[in-house]
Coordinates of N, CA and C in Angstrom, one line a residue:
M776 N -21.3 172.7 54.0 CA -20.5 173.5 54.9 C -19.7 172.7 55.8
T777 N -18.4 173.0 55.9 CA -17.5 172.3 56.8 C -17.5 172.9 58.2
V778 N -17.6 172.0 59.2 CA -17.6 172.4 60.6 C -16.4 171.7 61.2
I779 N -15.6 172.5 62.0 CA -14.5 172.0 62.8 C -14.9 171.9 64.2
R780 N -14.7 170.8 64.8 CA -15.1 170.6 66.2 C -14.1 169.7 67.0
S781 N -14.1 169.8 68.3 CA -13.2 169.0 69.1 C -13.7 167.6 69.0
A782 N -12.8 166.6 68.9 CA -13.1 165.2 68.9 C -13.7 164.8 70.2
T783 N -14.5 163.8 70.2 CA -15.1 163.2 71.4 C -14.7 161.7 71.4
V784 N -15.0 161.0 72.5 CA -14.7 159.6 72.6 C -15.3 158.8 71.5
A785 N -16.5 159.3 71.1 CA -17.2 158.6 70.0 C -16.5 158.7 68.7
D786 N -15.5 159.6 68.5 CA -14.7 159.7 67.3 C -13.5 158.8 67.2
V787 N -13.1 158.1 68.3 CA -11.9 157.3 68.3 C -11.8 156.4 67.1
G788 N -12.8 155.7 66.8 CA -12.7 154.8 65.6 C -12.5 155.5 64.3
T789 N -13.1 156.6 64.1 CA -12.9 157.5 62.9 C -11.4 158.0 62.9
I790 N -11.0 158.4 64.1 CA -9.6 158.9 64.1 C -8.6 157.8 63.7
L791 N -8.8 156.6 64.3 CA -7.9 155.5 63.9 C -8.0 155.2 62.5
R792 N -9.2 155.2 61.9 CA -9.3 155.0 60.5 C -8.5 156.0 59.7
F793 N -8.7 157.3 60.1 CA -7.9 158.3 59.4 C -6.4 158.2 59.5
V794 N -6.0 157.7 60.7 CA -4.5 157.5 60.9 C -4.0 156.4 60.0
R795 N -4.8 155.4 59.8 CA -4.4 154.3 58.9 C -4.4 154.8 57.5
E796 N -5.4 155.6 57.1 CA -5.4 156.1 55.7 C -4.2 157.0 55.5
L797 N -3.9 157.8 56.5 CA -2.7 158.7 56.4 C -1.4 157.9 56.3
A798 N -1.3 156.8 57.0 CA -0.1 156.0 57.0 C 0.0 155.4 55.6
A799 N -1.1 154.9 55.0 CA -1.1 154.4 53.6 C -0.6 155.5 52.6
F800 N -1.2 156.7 52.8 CA -0.8 157.8 51.9 C 0.7 158.1 52.1
E801 N 1.3 158.0 53.3 CA 2.7 158.3 53.5 C 3.6 157.1 53.3
R802 N 3.0 156.1 52.6 CA 3.8 154.9 52.1 C 4.2 154.0 53.3
E803 N 3.5 154.0 54.4 CA 3.8 153.2 55.5 C 2.5 152.5 56.0
P804 N 1.8 151.7 55.1 CA 0.5 151.2 55.5 C 0.5 150.2 56.7
D805 N 1.6 149.6 57.0 CA 1.7 148.6 58.0 C 2.3 149.1 59.3
A806 N 2.6 150.4 59.4 CA 3.4 151.0 60.5 C 2.5 151.4 61.7
V807 N 1.2 151.5 61.5 CA 0.3 151.9 62.6 C 0.2 150.8 63.6
E808 N 0.6 151.1 64.8 CA 0.5 150.2 66.0 C -0.7 150.6 66.9
A809 N -1.1 151.8 66.8 CA -2.2 152.3 67.7 C -3.5 151.5 67.6
T810 N -4.2 151.4 68.7 CA -5.5 150.7 68.7 C -6.5 151.7 69.2
E811 N -7.8 151.4 69.1 CA -8.8 152.3 69.7 C -8.6 152.5 71.2
P812 N -8.4 151.5 72.0 CA -8.1 151.7 73.4 C -6.9 152.6 73.7
M813 N -5.9 152.5 72.9 CA -4.7 153.3 73.1 C -5.0 154.8 72.8
L814 N -5.7 155.0 71.7 CA -6.1 156.4 71.3 C -7.1 157.0 72.3
Q815 N -8.0 156.2 72.8 CA -8.9 156.7 73.8 C -8.2 157.1 75.0
E816 N -7.3 156.4 75.5 CA -6.5 156.7 76.7 C -5.7 158.0 76.4
A817 N -5.0 158.0 75.2 CA -4.1 159.2 74.9 C -4.9 160.5 74.7
L818 N -6.1 160.4 74.2 CA -6.9 161.6 73.9 C -7.9 162.0 75.0
F819 N -8.4 161.0 75.7 CA -9.5 161.2 76.7 C -9.3 160.6 78.1
G820 N -8.1 160.1 78.3 CA -7.8 159.5 79.6 C -7.6 160.5 80.7
E821 N -7.1 160.0 81.8 CA -6.9 160.9 83.0 C -5.9 162.0 82.7
K822 N -4.8 161.7 81.9 CA -3.8 162.8 81.6 C -3.7 162.7 80.0
P823 N -4.5 163.4 79.3 CA -4.5 163.4 77.9 C -3.1 163.8 77.3
A824 N -2.6 163.1 76.4 CA -1.3 163.4 75.8 C -1.5 164.3 74.5
A825 N -2.7 164.3 74.0 CA -2.9 165.1 72.7 C -4.4 165.4 72.7
E826 N -4.7 166.2 71.7 CA -6.1 166.6 71.4 C -6.3 166.3 69.9
A827 N -7.6 166.3 69.5 CA -7.9 166.1 68.1 C -9.1 167.0 67.7
L828 N -9.1 167.3 66.4 CA -10.2 168.1 65.8 C -10.8 167.2 64.7
I829 N -12.0 167.3 64.5 CA -12.7 166.6 63.4 C -13.3 167.7 62.5
A830 N -13.0 167.5 61.2 CA -13.7 168.3 60.2 C -14.8 167.5 59.6
E831 N -16.0 168.1 59.5 CA -17.1 167.3 59.0 C -18.1 168.2 58.3
N832 N -19.0 167.6 57.5 CA -20.1 168.2 56.9 C -21.3 167.3 57.2
A833 N -22.4 167.7 56.6 CA -23.7 166.9 56.8 C -23.5 165.4 56.4
E834 N -22.6 165.1 55.5 CA -22.4 163.7 55.1 C -21.5 162.9 56.0
G835 N -20.8 163.6 56.8 CA -19.9 162.9 57.8 C -18.5 163.5 57.9
P836 N -17.6 162.8 58.5 CA -16.2 163.2 58.7 C -15.4 163.4 57.4
L837 N -14.7 164.5 57.3 CA -13.9 164.8 56.1 C -12.4 164.7 56.4
G838 N -12.0 164.8 57.7 CA -10.6 164.8 58.0 C -10.4 165.1 59.5
F839 N -9.2 165.1 59.9 CA -8.9 165.3 61.3 C -7.5 166.0 61.5
A840 N -7.3 166.6 62.6 CA -6.0 167.1 63.0 C -5.7 166.6 64.5
L841 N -4.6 166.1 64.7 CA -4.2 165.7 66.1 C -3.0 166.5 66.5
F842 N -3.0 167.1 67.7 CA -2.0 168.1 68.1 C -1.8 168.0 69.6
F843 N -0.7 168.6 70.0 CA -0.3 168.7 71.4 C 0.5 169.9 71.6
H844 N 0.8 170.2 72.9 CA 1.6 171.4 73.2 C 3.1 170.9 73.4
N845 N 4.0 171.8 72.9 CA 5.4 171.6 73.2 C 5.8 172.9 73.9
F846 N 7.1 173.1 74.1 CA 7.5 174.3 74.9 C 8.8 174.8 74.3
S847 N 8.9 176.1 74.2 CA 10.2 176.8 73.7 C 10.8 177.5 74.8
T848 N 12.1 177.1 75.1 CA 12.8 177.8 76.2 C 13.2 179.2 75.7
W849 N 13.3 179.3 74.4 CA 13.7 180.6 73.8 C 12.6 181.7 74.0
T850 N 11.4 181.3 73.8 CA 10.3 182.2 73.9 C 9.7 182.2 75.3
G851 N 10.0 181.2 76.1 CA 9.4 181.0 77.4 C 7.9 180.7 77.4
K852 N 7.4 180.3 76.2 CA 6.0 180.0 76.0 C 5.8 178.6 75.4
R853 N 4.7 178.1 75.6 CA 4.4 176.8 74.9 C 4.0 177.1 73.4
G854 N 4.1 176.0 72.7 CA 3.7 176.1 71.3 C 2.7 175.0 71.0
L855 N 2.1 175.0 69.8 CA 1.2 174.0 69.4 C 1.8 173.2 68.3
Y856 N 1.9 171.9 68.5 CA 2.6 171.1 67.5 C 1.5 170.2 66.8
L857 N 1.4 170.3 65.5 CA 0.5 169.5 64.8 C 1.2 168.2 64.4
E858 N 0.7 167.1 64.9 CA 1.3 165.8 64.7 C 0.7 165.2 63.4
D859 N -0.6 165.2 63.2 CA -1.2 164.7 62.0 C -2.3 165.6 61.5
L860 N -2.3 165.8 60.2 CA -3.4 166.4 59.5 C -3.8 165.5 58.3
Y861 N -5.0 165.2 58.2 CA -5.5 164.3 57.1 C -6.8 164.7 56.7
V862 N -7.0 164.8 55.3 CA -8.2 165.1 54.7 C -8.5 163.9 53.7
T863 N -9.7 163.4 53.7 CA -10.1 162.3 52.8 C -9.9 162.7 51.4
P864 N -9.5 161.8 50.5 CA -9.3 162.1 49.1 C -10.4 162.9 48.4
D865 N -11.6 162.5 48.7 CA -12.8 163.1 48.1 C -13.0 164.6 48.6
A866 N -12.5 164.9 49.7 CA -12.6 166.2 50.3 C -11.5 167.2 50.0
R867 N -10.4 166.6 49.4 CA -9.2 167.5 49.1 C -9.6 168.5 48.1
G868 N -9.0 169.7 48.2 CA -9.2 170.8 47.3 C -10.4 171.6 47.6
Q869 N -11.1 171.3 48.7 CA -12.3 172.0 49.1 C -12.2 172.9 50.3
G870 N -10.9 173.1 50.7 CA -10.7 174.0 51.8 C -10.7 173.4 53.2
V871 N -10.8 172.1 53.2 CA -10.9 171.4 54.5 C -9.6 171.5 55.3
G872 N -8.5 171.2 54.6 CA -7.2 171.3 55.3 C -6.9 172.7 55.7
G873 N -7.2 173.7 54.9 CA -7.0 175.1 55.3 C -7.9 175.5 56.5
A874 N -9.1 175.0 56.5 CA -10.0 175.3 57.7 C -9.4 174.7 59.0
L875 N -8.9 173.4 58.9 CA -8.3 172.8 60.0 C -7.1 173.6 60.5
L876 N -6.2 174.0 59.6 CA -5.0 174.8 59.9 C -5.4 176.2 60.5
A877 N -6.4 176.8 59.9 CA -6.8 178.1 60.5 C -7.4 178.0 61.9
H878 N -8.2 176.9 62.1 CA -8.7 176.7 63.4 C -7.6 176.4 64.4
L879 N -6.6 175.7 64.1 CA -5.5 175.4 64.9 C -4.7 176.7 65.2
A880 N -4.5 177.5 64.2 CA -3.8 178.8 64.4 C -4.6 179.7 65.4
G881 N -5.9 179.7 65.3 CA -6.7 180.4 66.3 C -6.5 179.9 67.7
M882 N -6.5 178.5 67.8 CA -6.3 177.9 69.1 C -5.0 178.3 69.7
A883 N -4.0 178.3 68.8 CA -2.6 178.6 69.3 C -2.6 180.0 69.8
L884 N -3.2 181.0 69.1 CA -3.3 182.3 69.6 C -4.1 182.4 70.9
D885 N -5.3 181.8 70.9 CA -6.1 181.8 72.1 C -5.4 181.2 73.4
R886 N -4.5 180.3 73.2 CA -3.8 179.6 74.3 C -2.5 180.3 74.6
G887 N -2.1 181.4 73.9 CA -0.9 182.1 74.2 C 0.3 181.4 73.6
C888 N 0.2 180.6 72.6 CA 1.3 179.9 72.1 C 2.2 180.9 71.2
A889 N 3.5 180.7 71.3 CA 4.4 181.5 70.5 C 4.6 180.9 69.1
R890 N 4.3 179.6 68.9 CA 4.6 179.0 67.7 C 3.5 178.0 67.4
F891 N 3.3 177.7 66.1 CA 2.5 176.6 65.6 C 3.4 175.9 64.6
E892 N 3.7 174.7 64.9 CA 4.7 173.9 64.1 C 4.2 172.5 63.7
W893 N 4.8 172.0 62.6 CA 4.5 170.7 62.2 C 5.6 170.2 61.2
S894 N 5.6 168.9 60.9 CA 6.6 168.4 59.9 C 5.8 168.0 58.7
V895 N 6.6 167.9 57.6 CA 6.0 167.4 56.3 C 7.0 166.6 55.6
L896 N 6.6 165.5 55.0 CA 7.5 164.7 54.2 C 8.1 165.5 53.1
D897 N 9.4 165.4 52.8 CA 10.0 166.2 51.8 C 9.6 165.9 50.4
W898 N 8.9 164.7 50.2 CA 8.4 164.4 48.8 C 7.0 164.9 48.6
N899 N 6.3 165.4 49.6 CA 4.9 165.8 49.5 C 4.9 167.3 49.0
A900 N 5.2 167.5 47.8 CA 5.3 168.8 47.2 C 4.0 169.6 47.2
D901 N 2.8 168.9 47.1 CA 1.5 169.6 47.2 C 1.3 170.2 48.5
A902 N 1.6 169.4 49.6 CA 1.5 169.9 50.9 C 2.4 171.1 51.2
I903 N 3.7 170.9 50.8 CA 4.7 172.0 51.0 C 4.2 173.3 50.3
A904 N 3.8 173.2 49.1 CA 3.3 174.3 48.4 C 2.1 175.0 49.1
F905 N 1.2 174.2 49.6 CA 0.1 174.7 50.3 C 0.6 175.4 51.6
Y906 N 1.5 174.8 52.3 CA 2.0 175.4 53.6 C 2.7 176.7 53.3
R907 N 3.4 176.8 52.2 CA 4.1 178.1 51.9 C 3.0 179.2 51.5
K908 N 2.0 178.7 50.8 CA 0.9 179.6 50.4 C 0.2 180.3 51.7
V909 N 0.1 179.5 52.7 CA -0.6 180.1 53.9 C 0.4 180.8 54.9
G910 N 1.7 180.8 54.5 CA 2.7 181.6 55.3 C 3.6 180.8 56.1
A911 N 3.6 179.5 56.1 CA 4.6 178.7 56.8 C 5.9 178.7 56.2
V912 N 6.9 178.6 57.1 CA 8.3 178.7 56.6 C 9.0 177.4 57.0
G913 N 9.7 176.8 56.0 CA 10.5 175.6 56.3 C 11.7 175.9 57.1
M914 N 12.0 175.0 58.0 CA 13.1 175.2 58.9 C 14.3 174.4 58.3
E915 N 14.9 175.0 57.3 CA 15.9 174.3 56.5 C 17.1 173.8 57.3
D916 N 17.5 174.5 58.3 CA 18.7 174.2 59.1 C 18.4 173.1 60.1
W917 N 17.2 172.7 60.3 CA 16.9 171.7 61.4 C 16.4 170.4 60.8
T918 N 16.8 169.3 61.4 CA 16.3 168.0 61.0 C 15.8 167.3 62.2
I919 N 14.7 166.5 62.0 CA 14.1 165.8 63.1 C 15.0 164.6 63.4
Q920 N 15.2 164.3 64.7 CA 15.9 163.1 65.1 C 14.9 162.2 65.9
R921 N 15.0 161.0 65.6 CA 14.1 160.0 66.3 C 14.8 158.8 66.8
M922 N 14.4 158.4 68.0 CA 14.9 157.2 68.6 C 13.7 156.3 69.0
S923 N 13.8 155.1 68.7 CA 12.7 154.1 69.2 C 13.3 152.7 69.2
G924 N 12.4 151.8 69.7 CA 12.8 150.4 69.7 C 14.1 150.1 70.5
A925 N 14.9 149.3 69.9 CA 16.1 148.8 70.6 C 17.1 149.9 70.9
A926 N 17.2 150.9 70.1 CA 18.1 152.0 70.3 C 17.6 152.8 71.6
L927 N 16.3 153.0 71.7 CA 15.8 153.7 72.9 C 16.1 152.9 74.2
V928 N 15.9 151.6 74.1 CA 16.1 150.7 75.2 C 17.6 150.8 75.6
R929 N 18.4 150.7 74.6 CA 19.9 150.7 74.8 C 20.4 152.0 75.5
L930 N 19.9 153.1 74.9 CA 20.3 154.4 75.5 C 19.8 154.5 76.9
A931 N 18.7 154.0 77.2 CA 18.1 154.1 78.6 C 18.9 153.1 79.5
G932 N 19.7 152.3 79.0 CA 20.4 151.3 79.8 C 19.6 150.2 80.3
R933 N 18.5 149.8 79.6 CA 17.6 148.8 80.0 C 17.6 147.6 79.1

């Protein structure tokens, strides 16, 4: 039986391991810069930037979801943004990802969120098919823009 629970400080090492496994799956195995102290501060510090859920059974952790709130000026309400969803290879196909999504959808409703959103890599056909199956709609007219590193410093004038 899979249980979904809020992550605790004791889960930081597991979360970082899952982040690294997700990065490897997404073909970016060397891209993770996060450390356990960084995640501990981000998730459990004085001003948490995000929250996490752990999916587990009697044998241990099966996956996680990391999320935070965003805000829509159009709806005048906050939304729930799923940053990462990861299920271990052995647990895939057993409903763990669906249980995490359903739990997050319930949290979004309980918190008065107007939207529940996330991004998916365009080559991840299995994930996209699953998301369509549960009712998610791709935002075909929107693309994500990102700025980091030297470009961020340059635009800030620093």
